[in-house]
PDB file of C-alpha atoms in Angstrom:
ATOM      1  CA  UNK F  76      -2.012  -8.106  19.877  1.00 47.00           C
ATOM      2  CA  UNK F  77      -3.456  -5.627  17.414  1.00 54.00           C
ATOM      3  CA  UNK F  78      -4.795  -2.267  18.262  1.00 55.00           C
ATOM      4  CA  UNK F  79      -7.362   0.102  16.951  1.00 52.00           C
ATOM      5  CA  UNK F  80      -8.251   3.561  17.738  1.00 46.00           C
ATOM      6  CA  UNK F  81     -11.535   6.180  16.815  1.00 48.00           C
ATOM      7  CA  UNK F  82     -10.667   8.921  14.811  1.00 51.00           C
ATOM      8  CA  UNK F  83     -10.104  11.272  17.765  1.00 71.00           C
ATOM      9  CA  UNK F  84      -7.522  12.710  15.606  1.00 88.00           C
ATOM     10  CA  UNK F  85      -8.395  11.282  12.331  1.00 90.00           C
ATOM     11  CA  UNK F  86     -11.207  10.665  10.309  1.00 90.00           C
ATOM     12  CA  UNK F  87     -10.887   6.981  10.236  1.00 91.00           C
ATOM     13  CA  UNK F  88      -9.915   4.426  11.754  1.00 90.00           C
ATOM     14  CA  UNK F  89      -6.302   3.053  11.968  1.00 92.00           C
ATOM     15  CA  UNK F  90      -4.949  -0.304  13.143  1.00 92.00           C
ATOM     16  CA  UNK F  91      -1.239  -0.741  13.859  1.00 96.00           C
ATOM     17  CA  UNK F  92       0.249  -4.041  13.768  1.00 96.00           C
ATOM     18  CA  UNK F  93       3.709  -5.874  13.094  1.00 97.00           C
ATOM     19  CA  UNK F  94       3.954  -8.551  10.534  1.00 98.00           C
ATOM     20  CA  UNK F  95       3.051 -11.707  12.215  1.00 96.00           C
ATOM     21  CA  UNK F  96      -0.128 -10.135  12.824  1.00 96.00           C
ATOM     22  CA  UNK F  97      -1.390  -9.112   8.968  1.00 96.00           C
ATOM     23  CA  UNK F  98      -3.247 -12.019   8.792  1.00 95.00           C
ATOM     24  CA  UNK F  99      -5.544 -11.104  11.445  1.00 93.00           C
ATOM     25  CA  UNK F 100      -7.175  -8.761   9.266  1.00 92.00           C
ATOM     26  CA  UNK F 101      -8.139  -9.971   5.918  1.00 90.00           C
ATOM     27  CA  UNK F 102     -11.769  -9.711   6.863  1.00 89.00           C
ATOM     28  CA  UNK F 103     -11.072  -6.188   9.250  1.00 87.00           C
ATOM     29  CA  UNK F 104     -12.329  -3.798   6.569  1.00 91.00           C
ATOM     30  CA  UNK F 105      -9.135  -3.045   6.050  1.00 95.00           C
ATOM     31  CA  UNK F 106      -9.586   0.232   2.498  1.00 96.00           C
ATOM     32  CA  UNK F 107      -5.929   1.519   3.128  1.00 97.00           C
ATOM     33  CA  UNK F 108      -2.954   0.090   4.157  1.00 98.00           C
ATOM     34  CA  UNK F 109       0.834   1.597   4.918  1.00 98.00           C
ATOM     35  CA  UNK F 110       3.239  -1.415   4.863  1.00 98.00           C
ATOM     36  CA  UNK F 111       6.781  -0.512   6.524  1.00 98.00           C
ATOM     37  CA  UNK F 112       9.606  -3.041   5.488  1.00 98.00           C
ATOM     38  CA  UNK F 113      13.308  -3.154   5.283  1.00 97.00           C
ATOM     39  CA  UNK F 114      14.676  -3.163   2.195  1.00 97.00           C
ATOM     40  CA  UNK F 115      15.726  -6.243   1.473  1.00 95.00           C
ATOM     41  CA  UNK F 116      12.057  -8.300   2.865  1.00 97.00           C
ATOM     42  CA  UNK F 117      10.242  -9.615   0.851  1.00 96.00           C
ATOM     43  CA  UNK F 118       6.257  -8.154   0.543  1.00 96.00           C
ATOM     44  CA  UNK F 119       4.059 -10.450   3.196  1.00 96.00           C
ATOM     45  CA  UNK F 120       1.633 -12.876   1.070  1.00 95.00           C
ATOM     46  CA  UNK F 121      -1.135 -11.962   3.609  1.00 95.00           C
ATOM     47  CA  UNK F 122      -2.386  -9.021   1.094  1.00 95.00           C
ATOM     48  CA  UNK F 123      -3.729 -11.883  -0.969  1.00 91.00           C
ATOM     49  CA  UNK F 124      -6.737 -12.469   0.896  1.00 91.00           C
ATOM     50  CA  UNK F 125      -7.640  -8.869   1.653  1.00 94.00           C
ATOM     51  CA  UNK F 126     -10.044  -7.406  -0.340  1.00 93.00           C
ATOM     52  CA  UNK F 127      -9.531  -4.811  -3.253  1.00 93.00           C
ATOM     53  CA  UNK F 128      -7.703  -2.187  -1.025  1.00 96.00           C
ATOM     54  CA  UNK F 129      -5.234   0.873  -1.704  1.00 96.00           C
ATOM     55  CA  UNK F 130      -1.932   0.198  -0.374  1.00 98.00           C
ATOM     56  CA  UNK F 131       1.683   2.203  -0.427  1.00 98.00           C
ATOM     57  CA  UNK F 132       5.058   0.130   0.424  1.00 98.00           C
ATOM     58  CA  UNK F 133       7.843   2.094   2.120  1.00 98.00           C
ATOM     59  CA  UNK F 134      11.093   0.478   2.505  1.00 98.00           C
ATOM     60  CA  UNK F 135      13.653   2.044   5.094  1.00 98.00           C
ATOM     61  CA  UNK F 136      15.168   0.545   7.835  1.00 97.00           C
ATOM     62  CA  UNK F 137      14.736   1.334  11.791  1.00 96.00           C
ATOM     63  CA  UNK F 138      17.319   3.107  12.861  1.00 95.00           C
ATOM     64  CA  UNK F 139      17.394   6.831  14.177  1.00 94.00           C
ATOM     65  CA  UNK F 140      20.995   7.571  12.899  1.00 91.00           C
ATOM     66  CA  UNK F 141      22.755   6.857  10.255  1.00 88.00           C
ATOM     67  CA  UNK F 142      24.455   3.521  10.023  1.00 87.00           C
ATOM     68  CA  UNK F 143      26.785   1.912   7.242  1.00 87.00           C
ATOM     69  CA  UNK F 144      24.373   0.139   4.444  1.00 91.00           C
ATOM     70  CA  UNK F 145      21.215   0.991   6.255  1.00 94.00           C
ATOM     71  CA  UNK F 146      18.266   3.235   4.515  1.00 96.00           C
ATOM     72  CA  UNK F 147      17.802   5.763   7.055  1.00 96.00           C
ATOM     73  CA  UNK F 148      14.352   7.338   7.610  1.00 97.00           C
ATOM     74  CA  UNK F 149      14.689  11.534   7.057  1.00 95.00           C
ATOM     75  CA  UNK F 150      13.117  14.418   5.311  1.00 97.00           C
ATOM     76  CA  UNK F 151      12.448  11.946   2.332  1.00 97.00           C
ATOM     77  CA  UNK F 152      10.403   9.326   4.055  1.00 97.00           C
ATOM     78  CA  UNK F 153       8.809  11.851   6.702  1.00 98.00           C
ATOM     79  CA  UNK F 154       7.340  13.670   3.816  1.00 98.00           C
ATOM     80  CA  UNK F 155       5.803  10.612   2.218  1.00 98.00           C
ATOM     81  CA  UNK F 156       4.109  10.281   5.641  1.00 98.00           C
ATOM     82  CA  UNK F 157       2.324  13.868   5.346  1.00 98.00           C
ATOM     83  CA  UNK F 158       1.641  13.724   1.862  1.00 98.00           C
ATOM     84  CA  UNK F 159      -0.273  10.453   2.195  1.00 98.00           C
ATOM     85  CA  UNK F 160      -1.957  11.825   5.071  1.00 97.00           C
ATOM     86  CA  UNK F 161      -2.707  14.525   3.311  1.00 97.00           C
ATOM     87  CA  UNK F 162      -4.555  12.499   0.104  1.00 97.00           C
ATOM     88  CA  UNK F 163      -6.324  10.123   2.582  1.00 96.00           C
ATOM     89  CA  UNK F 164      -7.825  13.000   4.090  1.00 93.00           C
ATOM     90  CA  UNK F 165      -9.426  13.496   0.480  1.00 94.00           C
ATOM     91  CA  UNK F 166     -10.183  10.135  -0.174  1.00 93.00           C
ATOM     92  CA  UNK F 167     -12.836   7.504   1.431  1.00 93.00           C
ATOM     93  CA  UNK F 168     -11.371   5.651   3.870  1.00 95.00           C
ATOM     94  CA  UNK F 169     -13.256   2.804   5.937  1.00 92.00           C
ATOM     95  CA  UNK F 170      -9.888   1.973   7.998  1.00 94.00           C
ATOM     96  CA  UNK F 171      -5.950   2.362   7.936  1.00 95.00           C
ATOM     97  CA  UNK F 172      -3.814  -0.553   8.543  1.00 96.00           C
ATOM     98  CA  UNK F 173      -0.084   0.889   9.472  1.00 98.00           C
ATOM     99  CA  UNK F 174       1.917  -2.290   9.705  1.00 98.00           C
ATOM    100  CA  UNK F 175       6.011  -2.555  10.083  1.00 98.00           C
ATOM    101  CA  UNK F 176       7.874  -5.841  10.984  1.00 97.00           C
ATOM    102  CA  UNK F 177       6.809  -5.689  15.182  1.00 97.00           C
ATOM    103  CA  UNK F 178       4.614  -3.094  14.980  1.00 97.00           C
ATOM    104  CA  UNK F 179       6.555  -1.188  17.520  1.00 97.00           C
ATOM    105  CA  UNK F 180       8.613   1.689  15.729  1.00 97.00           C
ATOM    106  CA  UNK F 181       7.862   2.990  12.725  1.00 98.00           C
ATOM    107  CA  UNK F 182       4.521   2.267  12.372  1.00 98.00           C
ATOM    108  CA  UNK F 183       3.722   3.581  15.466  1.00 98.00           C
ATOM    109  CA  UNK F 184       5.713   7.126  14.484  1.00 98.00           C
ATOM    110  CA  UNK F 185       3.934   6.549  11.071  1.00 98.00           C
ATOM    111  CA  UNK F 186       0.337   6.315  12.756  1.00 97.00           C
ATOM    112  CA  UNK F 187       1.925   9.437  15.304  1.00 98.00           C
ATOM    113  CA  UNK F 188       2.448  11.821  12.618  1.00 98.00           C
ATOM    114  CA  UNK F 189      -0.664  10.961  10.899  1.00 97.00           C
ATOM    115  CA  UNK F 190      -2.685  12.359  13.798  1.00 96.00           C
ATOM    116  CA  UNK F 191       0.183  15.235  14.917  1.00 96.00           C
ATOM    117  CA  UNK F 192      -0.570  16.722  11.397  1.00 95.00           C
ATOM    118  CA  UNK F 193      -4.070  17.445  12.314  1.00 90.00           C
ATOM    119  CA  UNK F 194      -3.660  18.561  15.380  1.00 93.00           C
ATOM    120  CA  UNK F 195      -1.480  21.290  16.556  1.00 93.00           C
ATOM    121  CA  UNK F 196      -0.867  21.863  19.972  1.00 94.00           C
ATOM    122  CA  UNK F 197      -2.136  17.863  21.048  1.00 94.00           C
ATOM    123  CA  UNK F 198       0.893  16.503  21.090  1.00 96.00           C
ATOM    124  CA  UNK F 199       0.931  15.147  24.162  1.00 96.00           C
ATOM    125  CA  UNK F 200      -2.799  13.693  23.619  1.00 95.00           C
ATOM    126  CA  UNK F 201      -1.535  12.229  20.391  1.00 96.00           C
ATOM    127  CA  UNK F 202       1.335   9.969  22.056  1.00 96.00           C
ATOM    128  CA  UNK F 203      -0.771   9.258  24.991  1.00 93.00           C
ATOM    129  CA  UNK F 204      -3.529   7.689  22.427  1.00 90.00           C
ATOM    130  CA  UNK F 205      -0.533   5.662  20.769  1.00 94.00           C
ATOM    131  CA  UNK F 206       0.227   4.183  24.416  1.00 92.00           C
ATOM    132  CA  UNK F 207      -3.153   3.830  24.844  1.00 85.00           C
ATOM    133  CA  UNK F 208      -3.918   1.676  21.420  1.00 84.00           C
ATOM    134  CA  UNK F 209      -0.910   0.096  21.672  1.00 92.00           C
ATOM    135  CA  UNK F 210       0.946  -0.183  24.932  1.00 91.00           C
ATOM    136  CA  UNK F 211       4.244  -1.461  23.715  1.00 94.00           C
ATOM    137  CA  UNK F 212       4.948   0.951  21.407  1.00 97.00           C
ATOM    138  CA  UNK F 213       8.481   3.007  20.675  1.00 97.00           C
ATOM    139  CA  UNK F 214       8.199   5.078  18.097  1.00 98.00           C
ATOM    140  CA  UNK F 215      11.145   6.168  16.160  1.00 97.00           C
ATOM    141  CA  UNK F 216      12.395   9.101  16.913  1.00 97.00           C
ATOM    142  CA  UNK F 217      14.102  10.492  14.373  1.00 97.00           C
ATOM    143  CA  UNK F 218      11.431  10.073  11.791  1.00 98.00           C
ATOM    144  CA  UNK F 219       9.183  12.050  14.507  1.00 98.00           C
ATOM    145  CA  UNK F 220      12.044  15.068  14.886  1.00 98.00           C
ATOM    146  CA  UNK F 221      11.629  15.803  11.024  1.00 98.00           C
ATOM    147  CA  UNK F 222       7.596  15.865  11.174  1.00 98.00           C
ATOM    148  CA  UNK F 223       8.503  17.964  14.119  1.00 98.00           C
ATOM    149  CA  UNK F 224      10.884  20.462  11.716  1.00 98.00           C
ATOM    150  CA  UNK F 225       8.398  20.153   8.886  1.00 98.00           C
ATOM    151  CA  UNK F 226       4.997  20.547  10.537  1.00 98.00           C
ATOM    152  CA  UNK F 227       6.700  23.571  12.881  1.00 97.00           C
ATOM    153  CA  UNK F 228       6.078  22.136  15.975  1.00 98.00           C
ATOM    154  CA  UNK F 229       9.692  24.072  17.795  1.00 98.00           C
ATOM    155  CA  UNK F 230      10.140  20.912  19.426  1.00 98.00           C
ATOM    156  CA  UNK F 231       6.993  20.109  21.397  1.00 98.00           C
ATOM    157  CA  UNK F 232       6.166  16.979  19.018  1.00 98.00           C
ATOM    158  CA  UNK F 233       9.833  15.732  20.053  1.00 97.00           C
ATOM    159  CA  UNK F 234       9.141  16.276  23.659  1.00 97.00           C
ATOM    160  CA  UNK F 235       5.706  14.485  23.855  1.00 97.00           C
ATOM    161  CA  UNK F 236       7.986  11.626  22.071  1.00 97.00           C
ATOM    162  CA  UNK F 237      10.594  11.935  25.156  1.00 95.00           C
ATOM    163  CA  UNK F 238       7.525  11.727  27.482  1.00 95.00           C
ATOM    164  CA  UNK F 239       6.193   8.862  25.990  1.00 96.00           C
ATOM    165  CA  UNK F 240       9.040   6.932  25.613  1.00 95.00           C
ATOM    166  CA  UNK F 241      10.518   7.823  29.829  1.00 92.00           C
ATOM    167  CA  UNK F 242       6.387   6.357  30.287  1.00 93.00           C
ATOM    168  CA  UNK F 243       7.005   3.285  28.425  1.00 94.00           C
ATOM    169  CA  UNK F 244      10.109   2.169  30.013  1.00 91.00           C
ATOM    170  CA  UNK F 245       8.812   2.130  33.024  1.00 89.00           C
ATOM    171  CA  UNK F 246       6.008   0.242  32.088  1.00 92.00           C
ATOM    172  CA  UNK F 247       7.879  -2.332  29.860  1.00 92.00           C
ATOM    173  CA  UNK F 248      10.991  -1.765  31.030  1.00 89.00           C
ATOM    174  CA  UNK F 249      11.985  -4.952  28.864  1.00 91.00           C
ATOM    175  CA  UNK F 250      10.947  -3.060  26.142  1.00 92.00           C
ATOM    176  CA  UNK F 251      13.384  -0.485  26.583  1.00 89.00           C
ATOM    177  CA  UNK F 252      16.251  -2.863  27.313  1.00 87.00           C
ATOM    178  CA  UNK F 253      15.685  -4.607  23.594  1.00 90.00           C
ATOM    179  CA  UNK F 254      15.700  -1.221  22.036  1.00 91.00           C
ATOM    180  CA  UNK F 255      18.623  -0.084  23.868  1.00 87.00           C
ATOM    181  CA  UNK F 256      20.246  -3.335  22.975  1.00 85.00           C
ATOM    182  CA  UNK F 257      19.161  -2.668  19.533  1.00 83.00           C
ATOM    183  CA  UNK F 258      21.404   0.299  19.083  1.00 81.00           C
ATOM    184  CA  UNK F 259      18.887   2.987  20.657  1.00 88.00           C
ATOM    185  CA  UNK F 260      20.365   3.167  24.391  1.00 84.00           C
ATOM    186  CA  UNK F 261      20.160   7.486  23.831  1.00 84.00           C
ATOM    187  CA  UNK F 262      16.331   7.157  23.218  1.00 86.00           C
ATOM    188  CA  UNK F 263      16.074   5.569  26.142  1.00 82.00           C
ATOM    189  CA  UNK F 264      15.628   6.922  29.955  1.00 72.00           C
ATOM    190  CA  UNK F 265      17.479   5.580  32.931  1.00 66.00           C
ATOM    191  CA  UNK F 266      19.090   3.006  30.575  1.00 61.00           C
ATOM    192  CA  UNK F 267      22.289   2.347  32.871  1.00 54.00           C
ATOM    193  CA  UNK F 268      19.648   0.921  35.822  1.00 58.00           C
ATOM    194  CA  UNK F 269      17.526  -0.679  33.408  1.00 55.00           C
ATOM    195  CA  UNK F 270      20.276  -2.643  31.683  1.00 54.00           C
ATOM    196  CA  UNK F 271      21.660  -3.799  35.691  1.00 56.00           C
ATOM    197  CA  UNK F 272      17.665  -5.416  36.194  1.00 55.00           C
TER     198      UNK F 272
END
């Protein structure tokens, strides 16, 4: 499933989606797109039959600590994330596609910190539109505590993120088992009685 929003927070429109779902949008009206990949993937052929478009390739992997041979998202990557939002708030844009590999983590921190930079004290409403464009979302949380440090948020953008996340595994609480499985048990609420279900 792919999900859209209005530019509540934005303005344009932004799609999130993982990679199985790229080629859903060739004909979307797709102008900008953020592609999220792991370092060693290789770039998705779908880009072929989108139109001319202006597109930026970041390649780190998901992972919210730091882990032998992994590319670990930090200040770095986070700051790549507001400066882009920053020229696309310059620029034309018809709609942003944010896409990682299941359109679960980091595109869905990516899209998160796009709309926390323009709007102090919504953090809350910001993570509650991410749940509400795209239900089975987790964003990554360590790429959202440095846009919390580096936007000066003291904390709140990190505690909407804890919000969202204790609302999520309730909802999906398979969800939150595969990211806890996946390394991330910390991130997640209740994890000792959802791993017994």
């Amino acid at each position: 499933m792919t999900d859209t929003f209005p530019p509540r927070f934005l303005p344009y429109d932004i799609t999130i989606c993982g990679l199985d779902e790229l080629c859903e949008h060739g004909s979307s009206g797709i102008t900008h797109v953020i592609s999220i990949l792991d370092p060693a993937h290789p770039d998705p052929e779908d880009f072929s039959g989108y139109p001319a478009h202006d597109r930026v390739v970041w390649r780190f992997d998901d992972v919210v600590e730091q882990v032998e041979d992994a590319v670990v998202p930090g200040a770095e990557q986070v700051a790549a994330v507001l400066e882009t939002g920053k020229r696309l708030l310059a620029e034309p844009v018809g709609r942003l596609l944010i896409h990682c590999h299941a359109g679960v983590s980091r595109s869905t921190a990516t899209a998160a910190i796009l709309m926390a930079q323009n709007a102090p004290g919504r953090e809350e409403e910001v993570f509650a539109e991410i749940a509400r464009i795209r239900p089975r979302s987790w964003p990554n949380s360590r790429m959202v505590r440095f846009a919390d440090e580096m936007l000066g948020r003291g904390g709140a953008l990190s505690a909407a993120l804890k919000a969202h996340h204790q609302r999520i595994a309730e909802r999906h609480p398979d969800l939150a088992r595969a990211i806890a499985r996946y390394g991330r048990a910390h991130e997640v609420p209740g994890i000792e009685t959802l791993l017994k279900q």
